[in-house]
Short mmCIF file of C-alpha atoms in Angstrom, two decimals:
data_model
loop_
_atom_site.label_atom_id
_atom_site.label_comp_id
_atom_site.label_asym_id
_atom_site.label_seq_id
_atom_site.Cartn_x
_atom_site.Cartn_y
_atom_site.Cartn_z
CA UNK A 1 -8.74 -31.93 31.26
CA UNK A 2 -6.66 -32.03 28.06
CA UNK A 3 -7.11 -28.92 25.95
CA UNK A 4 -7.24 -29.16 22.16
CA UNK A 5 -8.18 -27.08 19.11
CA UNK A 6 -8.91 -30.12 16.97
CA UNK A 7 -12.60 -29.30 17.17
CA UNK A 8 -14.33 -25.94 16.66
CA UNK A 9 -14.94 -23.90 19.82
CA UNK A 10 -18.19 -23.49 21.67
CA UNK A 11 -19.48 -19.90 21.73
CA UNK A 12 -21.69 -18.49 24.48
CA UNK A 13 -23.04 -14.97 24.51
CA UNK A 14 -25.01 -12.51 26.62
CA UNK A 15 -25.93 -8.85 26.08
CA UNK A 16 -27.47 -5.85 27.81
CA UNK A 17 -28.69 -2.41 26.74
CA UNK A 18 -29.32 0.94 28.36
CA UNK A 19 -31.44 3.25 26.16
CA UNK A 20 -31.32 7.00 26.57
CA UNK A 21 -31.30 8.54 23.07
CA UNK A 22 -32.09 5.27 21.25
CA UNK A 23 -29.06 5.59 18.95
CA UNK A 24 -27.28 2.29 19.70
CA UNK A 25 -27.92 -0.82 17.60
CA UNK A 26 -26.41 -4.28 17.84
CA UNK A 27 -26.45 -7.66 16.10
CA UNK A 28 -25.79 -11.13 17.48
CA UNK A 29 -25.65 -13.71 14.69
CA UNK A 30 -24.46 -17.21 15.72
CA UNK A 31 -24.61 -18.45 12.11
CA UNK A 32 -24.16 -16.10 9.18
CA UNK A 33 -26.27 -17.28 6.21
CA UNK A 34 -23.44 -18.36 3.91
CA UNK A 35 -23.82 -21.19 1.35
CA UNK A 36 -21.16 -23.39 2.96
CA UNK A 37 -22.61 -23.11 6.46
CA UNK A 38 -24.71 -26.06 7.65
CA UNK A 39 -25.96 -24.12 10.72
CA UNK A 40 -24.97 -27.09 12.85
CA UNK A 41 -22.69 -26.84 15.86
CA UNK A 42 -19.27 -28.09 14.86
CA UNK A 43 -19.57 -27.00 11.23
CA UNK A 44 -16.14 -25.64 10.34
CA UNK A 45 -17.66 -23.28 7.73
CA UNK A 46 -19.97 -21.55 10.22
CA UNK A 47 -19.26 -17.87 10.79
CA UNK A 48 -20.48 -16.06 13.88
CA UNK A 49 -20.83 -12.28 13.96
CA UNK A 50 -21.35 -9.67 16.68
CA UNK A 51 -21.78 -5.96 15.94
CA UNK A 52 -22.36 -2.69 17.78
CA UNK A 53 -23.04 0.64 16.08
CA UNK A 54 -23.38 3.84 18.09
CA UNK A 55 -25.19 6.53 16.12
CA UNK A 56 -25.13 10.30 16.30
CA UNK A 57 -27.46 12.92 14.81
CA UNK A 58 -30.26 10.37 15.00
CA UNK A 59 -30.55 6.61 14.65
CA UNK A 60 -31.00 6.38 10.86
CA UNK A 61 -27.37 5.37 10.19
CA UNK A 62 -27.19 2.60 12.83
CA UNK A 63 -30.56 1.31 11.64
CA UNK A 64 -29.20 1.15 8.09
CA UNK A 65 -26.03 -0.63 9.23
CA UNK A 66 -28.04 -3.23 11.12
CA UNK A 67 -30.25 -3.87 8.07
CA UNK A 68 -27.37 -4.15 5.56
CA UNK A 69 -24.43 -5.73 7.37
CA UNK A 70 -25.29 -9.42 7.17
CA UNK A 71 -26.07 -9.34 3.45
CA UNK A 72 -22.95 -7.31 2.64
CA UNK A 73 -20.69 -9.69 4.57
CA UNK A 74 -22.32 -12.74 3.00
CA UNK A 75 -21.46 -11.38 -0.45
CA UNK A 76 -17.78 -10.92 0.35
CA UNK A 77 -16.53 -13.45 2.91
CA UNK A 78 -14.45 -16.31 1.47
CA UNK A 79 -16.42 -19.38 0.49
CA UNK A 80 -13.51 -21.73 1.08
CA UNK A 81 -12.50 -22.27 4.72
CA UNK A 82 -9.17 -23.93 5.59
CA UNK A 83 -8.51 -26.03 8.67
CA UNK A 84 -9.98 -24.01 11.52
CA UNK A 85 -7.11 -24.66 13.90
CA UNK A 86 -4.16 -23.87 11.63
CA UNK A 87 -4.26 -20.32 10.30
CA UNK A 88 -0.45 -20.17 10.15
CA UNK A 89 -0.33 -22.47 7.15
CA UNK A 90 0.06 -20.89 3.68
CA UNK A 91 -3.60 -21.43 2.85
CA UNK A 92 -4.54 -20.16 6.31
CA UNK A 93 -2.60 -16.94 5.75
CA UNK A 94 -4.24 -16.46 2.38
CA UNK A 95 -7.64 -17.03 3.99
CA UNK A 96 -7.07 -14.45 6.76
CA UNK A 97 -5.99 -11.91 4.14
CA UNK A 98 -9.22 -12.51 2.24
CA UNK A 99 -11.23 -12.03 5.42
CA UNK A 100 -9.57 -8.67 6.07
CA UNK A 101 -10.18 -7.57 2.50
CA UNK A 102 -13.84 -8.67 2.67
CA UNK A 103 -14.45 -6.84 5.95
CA UNK A 104 -12.82 -3.63 4.75
CA UNK A 105 -14.86 -3.74 1.54
CA UNK A 106 -18.03 -4.26 3.57
CA UNK A 107 -17.41 -1.13 5.63
CA UNK A 108 -16.94 0.93 2.48
CA UNK A 109 -19.93 -0.62 0.71
CA UNK A 110 -22.27 0.25 3.58
CA UNK A 111 -20.91 3.79 3.74
CA UNK A 112 -21.31 4.24 -0.03
CA UNK A 113 -24.86 2.90 0.03
CA UNK A 114 -25.78 5.24 2.88
CA UNK A 115 -24.34 8.26 1.06
CA UNK A 116 -26.62 7.80 -1.95
CA UNK A 117 -29.22 9.85 -0.09
CA UNK A 118 -27.52 13.26 -0.01
CA UNK A 119 -29.92 14.67 2.58
CA UNK A 120 -28.97 12.23 5.32
CA UNK A 121 -26.54 13.59 7.91
CA UNK A 122 -26.71 10.84 10.51
CA UNK A 123 -23.56 8.84 11.17
CA UNK A 124 -22.40 5.96 13.32
CA UNK A 125 -19.50 4.03 14.73
CA UNK A 126 -19.31 0.37 13.74
CA UNK A 127 -17.42 -2.45 15.44
CA UNK A 128 -17.71 -5.95 13.99
CA UNK A 129 -16.42 -9.19 15.55
CA UNK A 130 -16.25 -12.21 13.24
CA UNK A 131 -15.35 -15.70 14.41
CA UNK A 132 -14.77 -18.85 12.43
CA UNK A 133 -13.18 -21.76 14.19
CA UNK A 134 -10.56 -20.29 16.51
CA UNK A 135 -9.94 -17.22 14.35
CA UNK A 136 -11.28 -13.89 15.65
CA UNK A 137 -11.36 -10.84 13.39
CA UNK A 138 -12.27 -7.43 14.85
CA UNK A 139 -12.80 -4.37 12.64
CA UNK A 140 -13.95 -0.94 13.74
CA UNK A 141 -14.36 2.72 12.99
CA UNK A 142 -15.08 5.06 15.88
CA UNK A 143 -14.98 4.43 19.62
CA UNK A 144 -16.97 1.25 20.29
CA UNK A 145 -14.24 -1.04 21.57
CA UNK A 146 -13.63 -4.77 21.93
CA UNK A 147 -11.35 -6.20 24.64
CA UNK A 148 -10.22 -9.79 25.04
CA UNK A 149 -9.36 -11.56 28.30
CA UNK A 150 -7.13 -14.55 27.61
CA UNK A 151 -5.05 -16.56 30.09
CA UNK A 152 -4.82 -13.71 32.57
CA UNK A 153 -3.87 -11.11 29.93
CA UNK A 154 -5.98 -8.29 28.52
CA UNK A 155 -5.87 -7.22 24.88
CA UNK A 156 -7.40 -4.30 23.03
CA UNK A 157 -8.69 -5.64 19.71
CA UNK A 158 -9.93 -2.34 18.29
CA UNK A 159 -8.58 0.97 17.05
CA UNK A 160 -9.33 4.18 18.91
CA UNK A 161 -10.43 6.92 16.51
CA UNK A 162 -11.30 9.54 19.10
CA UNK A 163 -9.38 12.68 18.18
CA UNK A 164 -8.60 13.53 21.81
CA UNK A 165 -6.89 10.13 22.22
CA UNK A 166 -5.22 9.52 18.87
CA UNK A 167 -2.48 11.99 17.97
CA UNK A 168 -1.71 10.35 14.63
CA UNK A 169 -5.34 10.64 13.49
CA UNK A 170 -5.44 14.27 14.67
CA UNK A 171 -2.32 15.01 12.62
CA UNK A 172 -3.77 13.23 9.58
CA UNK A 173 -6.84 15.46 9.57
CA UNK A 174 -4.88 18.64 10.29
CA UNK A 175 -2.42 17.89 7.50
CA UNK A 176 -5.41 17.64 5.15
CA UNK A 177 -6.63 21.08 6.22
CA UNK A 178 -9.37 19.97 8.61
CA UNK A 179 -9.94 22.18 11.65
CA UNK A 180 -9.54 20.05 14.77
CA UNK A 181 -10.62 21.90 17.92
CA UNK A 182 -13.17 21.95 20.72
CA UNK A 183 -16.13 24.31 20.88
CA UNK A 184 -15.97 28.01 21.70
CA UNK A 185 -16.63 29.35 25.17
CA UNK A 186 -20.24 30.00 24.15
CA UNK A 187 -20.58 26.42 22.83
CA UNK A 188 -20.46 27.26 19.13
CA UNK A 189 -18.40 25.94 16.19
CA UNK A 190 -14.95 27.57 16.24
CA UNK A 191 -12.95 29.45 13.67
CA UNK A 192 -9.20 29.11 13.35
CA UNK A 193 -7.51 30.92 16.21
CA UNK A 194 -10.51 30.82 18.56
CA UNK A 195 -10.09 29.77 22.17
CA UNK A 196 -11.86 26.42 22.55
CA UNK A 197 -12.83 24.04 25.32
CA UNK A 198 -13.91 20.41 25.57
CA UNK A 199 -12.89 17.33 23.58
CA UNK A 200 -11.35 17.74 20.14
CA UNK A 201 -13.74 17.65 17.19
CA UNK A 202 -13.38 17.67 13.41
CA UNK A 203 -15.06 20.69 11.79
CA UNK A 204 -17.42 21.01 10.00
CA UNK A 205 -19.94 18.69 11.72
CA UNK A 206 -18.05 18.68 15.03
CA UNK A 207 -17.38 14.93 15.18
CA UNK A 208 -15.19 13.70 18.04
CA UNK A 209 -13.99 10.85 15.79
CA UNK A 210 -11.77 10.72 12.72
CA UNK A 211 -13.59 7.75 11.16
CA UNK A 212 -17.24 6.76 10.95
CA UNK A 213 -19.99 5.47 8.71
CA UNK A 214 -22.04 8.24 7.09
CA UNK A 215 -21.67 11.80 8.40
CA UNK A 216 -21.94 13.46 5.01
CA UNK A 217 -21.81 16.92 6.59
CA UNK A 218 -18.27 16.16 7.82
CA UNK A 219 -15.01 16.52 5.91
CA UNK A 220 -14.19 13.85 3.34
CA UNK A 221 -11.16 13.04 5.48
CA UNK A 222 -13.54 11.49 8.02
CA UNK A 223 -13.79 8.11 6.34
CA UNK A 224 -15.01 4.52 6.84
CA UNK A 225 -11.62 2.75 6.60
CA UNK A 226 -11.53 0.30 9.54
CA UNK A 227 -8.74 -0.82 11.80
CA UNK A 228 -8.62 -4.62 11.67
CA UNK A 229 -6.99 -7.04 14.11
CA UNK A 230 -6.89 -10.82 13.91
CA UNK A 231 -5.95 -13.35 16.57
CA UNK A 232 -6.20 -17.10 17.00
CA UNK A 233 -7.66 -18.08 20.37
CA UNK A 234 -5.72 -20.73 22.34
CA UNK A 235 -7.31 -23.98 23.43
CA UNK A 236 -7.74 -22.62 26.95
CA UNK A 237 -10.34 -20.22 25.55
CA UNK A 238 -11.00 -16.50 25.96
CA UNK A 239 -13.69 -14.02 26.91
CA UNK A 240 -14.46 -11.01 24.71
CA UNK A 241 -16.27 -7.86 25.85
CA UNK A 242 -17.65 -5.60 23.10
CA UNK A 243 -19.37 -2.34 24.07
CA UNK A 244 -20.27 1.15 22.93
CA UNK A 245 -18.53 4.15 24.46
CA UNK A 246 -21.19 4.52 27.14
CA UNK A 247 -19.46 1.69 29.02
CA UNK A 248 -15.83 2.65 28.39
CA UNK A 249 -16.51 6.26 29.43
CA UNK A 250 -17.84 4.97 32.74
CA UNK A 251 -15.49 2.10 33.58
CA UNK A 252 -11.81 1.46 32.95
CA UNK A 253 -11.41 -1.51 30.56
CA UNK A 254 -9.24 -3.29 33.12
CA UNK A 255 -12.02 -2.90 35.67
CA UNK A 256 -14.56 -4.33 33.23
CA UNK A 257 -12.41 -7.38 32.52
CA UNK A 258 -11.68 -7.85 36.21
CA UNK A 259 -15.40 -7.79 36.96
CA UNK A 260 -15.96 -10.53 34.39
CA UNK A 261 -13.06 -12.78 35.38
CA UNK A 262 -14.16 -16.32 36.24
CA UNK A 263 -17.82 -15.28 36.42
CA UNK A 264 -20.62 -17.28 34.78
CA UNK A 265 -21.61 -15.66 31.52
CA UNK A 266 -25.34 -15.82 32.25
CA UNK A 267 -26.50 -12.24 32.90
CA UNK A 268 -22.87 -11.05 33.06
CA UNK A 269 -23.51 -8.17 30.63
CA UNK A 270 -26.32 -6.91 32.84
CA UNK A 271 -24.10 -7.09 35.93
CA UNK A 272 -21.41 -5.06 34.18
CA UNK A 273 -24.07 -2.54 33.15
CA UNK A 274 -25.27 -2.27 36.74
CA UNK A 275 -21.71 -1.62 37.91
CA UNK A 276 -21.31 1.12 35.29
CA UNK A 277 -24.57 2.73 36.40
CA UNK A 278 -23.40 2.67 40.00
CA UNK A 279 -20.19 4.40 38.99
CA UNK A 280 -22.20 7.18 37.33
CA UNK A 281 -24.37 7.80 40.36
CA UNK A 282 -27.17 5.44 39.36
CA UNK A 283 -27.77 6.72 35.80
CA UNK A 284 -25.63 6.42 32.68
CA UNK A 285 -25.34 9.56 30.54
CA UNK A 286 -25.30 7.85 27.14
CA UNK A 287 -26.80 4.90 25.30
CA UNK A 288 -24.81 1.82 26.28
CA UNK A 289 -24.71 -1.64 24.69
CA UNK A 290 -22.62 -4.54 26.03
CA UNK A 291 -22.00 -7.95 24.42
CA UNK A 292 -19.97 -10.64 26.21
CA UNK A 293 -18.80 -13.70 24.26
CA UNK A 294 -17.06 -16.81 25.61
CA UNK A 295 -14.94 -18.82 23.14
CA UNK A 296 -14.22 -22.21 24.68
CA UNK A 297 -12.82 -25.54 23.55
CA UNK A 298 -15.72 -27.39 25.15
CA UNK A 299 -18.39 -26.95 27.81
CA UNK A 300 -16.24 -25.92 30.80
CA UNK A 301 -16.54 -27.47 34.24
CA UNK A 302 -19.19 -25.70 36.33
CA UNK A 303 -19.02 -25.26 40.09
CA UNK A 304 -21.92 -25.83 42.45
CA UNK A 305 -22.92 -22.14 42.31
CA UNK A 306 -22.97 -22.13 38.50
CA UNK A 307 -19.70 -20.24 37.99
CA UNK A 308 -17.42 -21.21 35.13
CA UNK A 309 -14.38 -22.90 36.63
CA UNK A 310 -10.99 -21.87 35.25
CA UNK A 311 -9.74 -23.69 32.17
CA UNK A 312 -6.11 -22.80 32.68
CA UNK A 313 -3.83 -22.95 35.72
CA UNK A 314 -3.06 -19.22 35.80
CA UNK A 315 -6.49 -18.42 37.22
CA UNK A 316 -6.28 -21.04 39.97
CA UNK A 317 -5.34 -19.68 43.37
CA UNK A 318 -2.31 -21.71 44.36
CA UNK A 319 0.86 -21.84 46.39
CA UNK A 320 2.57 -24.72 44.68
CA UNK A 321 4.73 -24.67 41.53
CA UNK A 322 3.06 -24.02 38.19
CA UNK A 323 4.40 -27.29 36.77
CA UNK A 324 2.39 -29.25 39.31
CA UNK A 325 -0.73 -27.37 38.34
CA UNK A 326 -0.15 -28.02 34.67
CA UNK A 327 0.19 -31.70 35.42
CA UNK A 328 -3.02 -31.56 37.46
CA UNK A 329 -5.12 -30.20 34.59
CA UNK A 330 -3.31 -32.14 31.86
CA UNK A 331 -1.54 -29.16 30.30
CA UNK A 332 1.83 -29.93 28.78
CA UNK A 333 3.07 -26.48 27.77
CA UNK A 334 2.41 -22.77 27.95
CA UNK A 335 1.82 -22.80 24.18
CA UNK A 336 -1.66 -24.20 24.68
CA UNK A 337 -2.60 -20.88 26.28
CA UNK A 338 -0.70 -18.52 23.99
CA UNK A 339 -2.80 -16.10 21.97
CA UNK A 340 -1.57 -16.10 18.36
CA UNK A 341 -1.33 -12.63 16.88
CA UNK A 342 -1.95 -12.60 13.11
CA UNK A 343 -2.44 -8.99 12.05
CA UNK A 344 -2.78 -5.41 13.21
CA UNK A 345 -3.94 -3.77 10.02
CA UNK A 346 -4.92 -0.13 9.63
CA UNK A 347 -6.51 0.19 6.21
CA UNK A 348 -5.70 3.92 6.18
CA UNK A 349 -2.05 2.99 5.74
CA UNK A 350 -1.13 4.29 2.29
CA UNK A 351 0.55 1.01 1.36
CA UNK A 352 -2.71 -0.87 1.94
CA UNK A 353 -5.36 1.47 0.53
CA UNK A 354 -5.01 0.32 -3.08
CA UNK A 355 -5.32 -3.32 -2.10
CA UNK A 356 -8.68 -2.84 -0.45
CA UNK A 357 -10.17 -0.29 -2.87
CA UNK A 358 -9.11 -1.57 -6.28
CA UNK A 359 -10.41 -4.48 -8.30
CA UNK A 360 -7.08 -4.72 -10.12
CA UNK A 361 -4.46 -5.06 -7.41
CA UNK A 362 -0.82 -4.38 -8.20
CA UNK A 363 1.32 -5.76 -5.40
CA UNK A 364 4.92 -4.83 -4.79
CA UNK A 365 7.47 -7.26 -3.44
CA UNK A 366 7.38 -5.86 0.09
CA UNK A 367 3.62 -5.68 0.56
CA UNK A 368 2.88 -6.86 4.10
CA UNK A 369 0.54 -9.83 4.31
CA UNK A 370 1.36 -10.69 7.91
CA UNK A 371 1.20 -8.06 10.61
CA UNK A 372 1.34 -4.29 10.46
CA UNK A 373 3.65 -2.23 8.28
CA UNK A 374 3.54 0.68 10.76
CA UNK A 375 4.34 0.08 14.40
CA UNK A 376 2.69 3.36 15.39
CA UNK A 377 -0.77 1.81 14.95
CA UNK A 378 -0.50 -0.21 18.11
CA UNK A 379 1.46 1.85 20.58
CA UNK A 380 0.22 5.34 19.74
CA UNK A 381 -3.45 6.16 19.44
CA UNK A 382 -4.80 2.66 19.84
CA UNK A 383 -4.14 2.27 23.56
CA UNK A 384 -7.01 2.37 26.00
CA UNK A 385 -8.05 5.83 27.12
CA UNK A 386 -7.86 4.52 30.67
CA UNK A 387 -4.30 3.23 30.51
CA UNK A 388 -1.20 2.96 28.42
CA UNK A 389 0.15 -0.20 26.85
CA UNK A 390 2.25 -0.62 29.98
CA UNK A 391 -0.92 -1.15 31.99
CA UNK A 392 -3.02 -3.00 29.46
CA UNK A 393 -1.63 -5.65 27.10
CA UNK A 394 -2.40 -4.71 23.51
CA UNK A 395 -2.43 -6.96 20.47
CA UNK A 396 0.31 -5.56 18.27
CA UNK A 397 1.48 -3.19 21.00
CA UNK A 398 4.52 -3.57 23.21
CA UNK A 399 3.97 -7.31 23.47
CA UNK A 400 7.14 -8.31 21.62
CA UNK A 401 6.53 -12.01 22.31
CA UNK A 402 3.49 -11.87 20.02
CA UNK A 403 5.06 -9.59 17.42
CA UNK A 404 8.42 -11.29 17.04
CA UNK A 405 7.04 -14.37 15.38
CA UNK A 406 4.79 -12.73 12.82
CA UNK A 407 5.13 -9.02 12.20
CA UNK A 408 8.37 -9.19 10.20
CA UNK A 409 7.11 -11.63 7.58
CA UNK A 410 7.14 -9.52 4.40
CA UNK A 411 5.76 -11.88 1.79
CA UNK A 412 5.71 -11.43 -1.96
CA UNK A 413 2.09 -11.35 -3.14
CA UNK A 414 2.61 -11.24 -6.89
CA UNK A 415 2.19 -15.00 -6.91
CA UNK A 416 -1.14 -14.62 -5.10
CA UNK A 417 -2.78 -11.92 -7.23
CA UNK A 418 -4.93 -14.25 -9.30
CA UNK A 419 -6.05 -16.22 -6.24
CA UNK A 420 -6.90 -13.13 -4.19
CA UNK A 421 -9.12 -11.72 -6.91
CA UNK A 422 -10.99 -14.96 -7.38
CA UNK A 423 -13.06 -15.52 -4.23
CA UNK A 424 -14.33 -18.85 -5.59
CA UNK A 425 -10.84 -20.28 -5.73
CA UNK A 426 -10.04 -22.99 -3.21
CA UNK A 427 -6.83 -21.18 -2.34
CA UNK A 428 -4.61 -23.63 -4.14
CA UNK A 429 -2.95 -21.17 -6.54
CA UNK A 430 0.75 -20.65 -5.77
CA UNK A 431 0.45 -21.99 -2.23
CA UNK A 432 3.52 -24.11 -2.74
CA UNK A 433 5.47 -20.98 -3.66
CA UNK A 434 4.08 -19.08 -0.70
CA UNK A 435 5.05 -21.92 1.57
CA UNK A 436 8.67 -21.67 0.43
CA UNK A 437 8.68 -17.95 1.17
CA UNK A 438 7.30 -18.60 4.66
CA UNK A 439 9.84 -21.35 5.25
CA UNK A 440 12.64 -18.99 4.27
CA UNK A 441 11.25 -16.32 6.58
CA UNK A 442 11.03 -18.79 9.44
CA UNK A 443 14.62 -19.82 8.83
CA UNK A 444 15.70 -16.19 9.01
CA UNK A 445 13.80 -15.76 12.28
CA UNK A 446 15.51 -18.85 13.69
CA UNK A 447 18.94 -17.53 12.76
CA UNK A 448 18.09 -14.17 14.32
CA UNK A 449 17.08 -15.85 17.56
CA UNK A 450 20.33 -17.85 17.70
CA UNK A 451 22.50 -14.79 17.43
#
């Protein structure tokens, strides 16, 4: 079977819920209602969206997020869509930047709308997965995580904003004067200097997270700025598992992805849920929502028992050389299975805040369009609670093979200012100039590799 990204992928999805406090909400939207979308399979302008929000202090905030998210995204996502299999082109890079900007603005817009009612104290995590063609964009605040299984590798596509796990976020709050501590021995809010126990929390409000939607009783330093990652799925396809913390607190992410490997997607979310319940003695201790999404180049071969057969040679049990297997399935190179890393973008980075909060953007010459301007995002504080980046491959982490090609491309954006601010533009402004910058950057990378 020859693999190709010349056509849009086929998406398949399944989900499962466990309700205890009724504070989880989710959305599965195969076709976002955008003007350019024909709602037909194969339409290159069709966006798909998956979302999980895990509320606290009631379910009012996650209910509000679920009601507002689709409309807010539809207002902001780019109307022009470039070739869905080439997001490394100049217009593709401009498009992915616009997607990141639209998603970040959506998070802030929902938070601002929720805060108009001063008496509401409910808050929520929010993790959004957007797909268009082979491009996957994941944005999140809080601790509802998304993991990707691709060609035998596992990638964390979300930021971890739990204070007990993210030292940089803990330091950010403490430097702003926020008290970060557990609860007192008698389970009460602490004062500075008190002996505390349990997971770290931000006081007032006692949130275990540094970022969320809502939570007006918390410090202003607890904000809705998302961590955004973007990847391009290879032709061999990938499987994404998105879940609230009820799952990740019960099962190691590597265990979850191992349980789902080469299994048919039908009822897979429910099977993962059952395994999590078994690990907790038959009853989960928190609301849990699981969404599993397959992104495939075409309907995969199916075995007699209904299981999805592997689309790439790495998952085939074999004794012979890998070249023979590639020849067997019609694969010519490893590149057809390589996940393309586009960005690891923390919108709390000071160099990025103005770009996503201001209507009049003033770019400097070194503004980073491609990749992350701070390496600490990926290796410190974003790693799975269950394992370090040595045990779990992370997008933008220690995977230098993915970073080396993209993360050093500092592109001048002055030439793009007019185009970025005009969402109706067909991304033609200054693309020729941007292409020359990219070509120069690629030349520099080539020279570096020859040395």
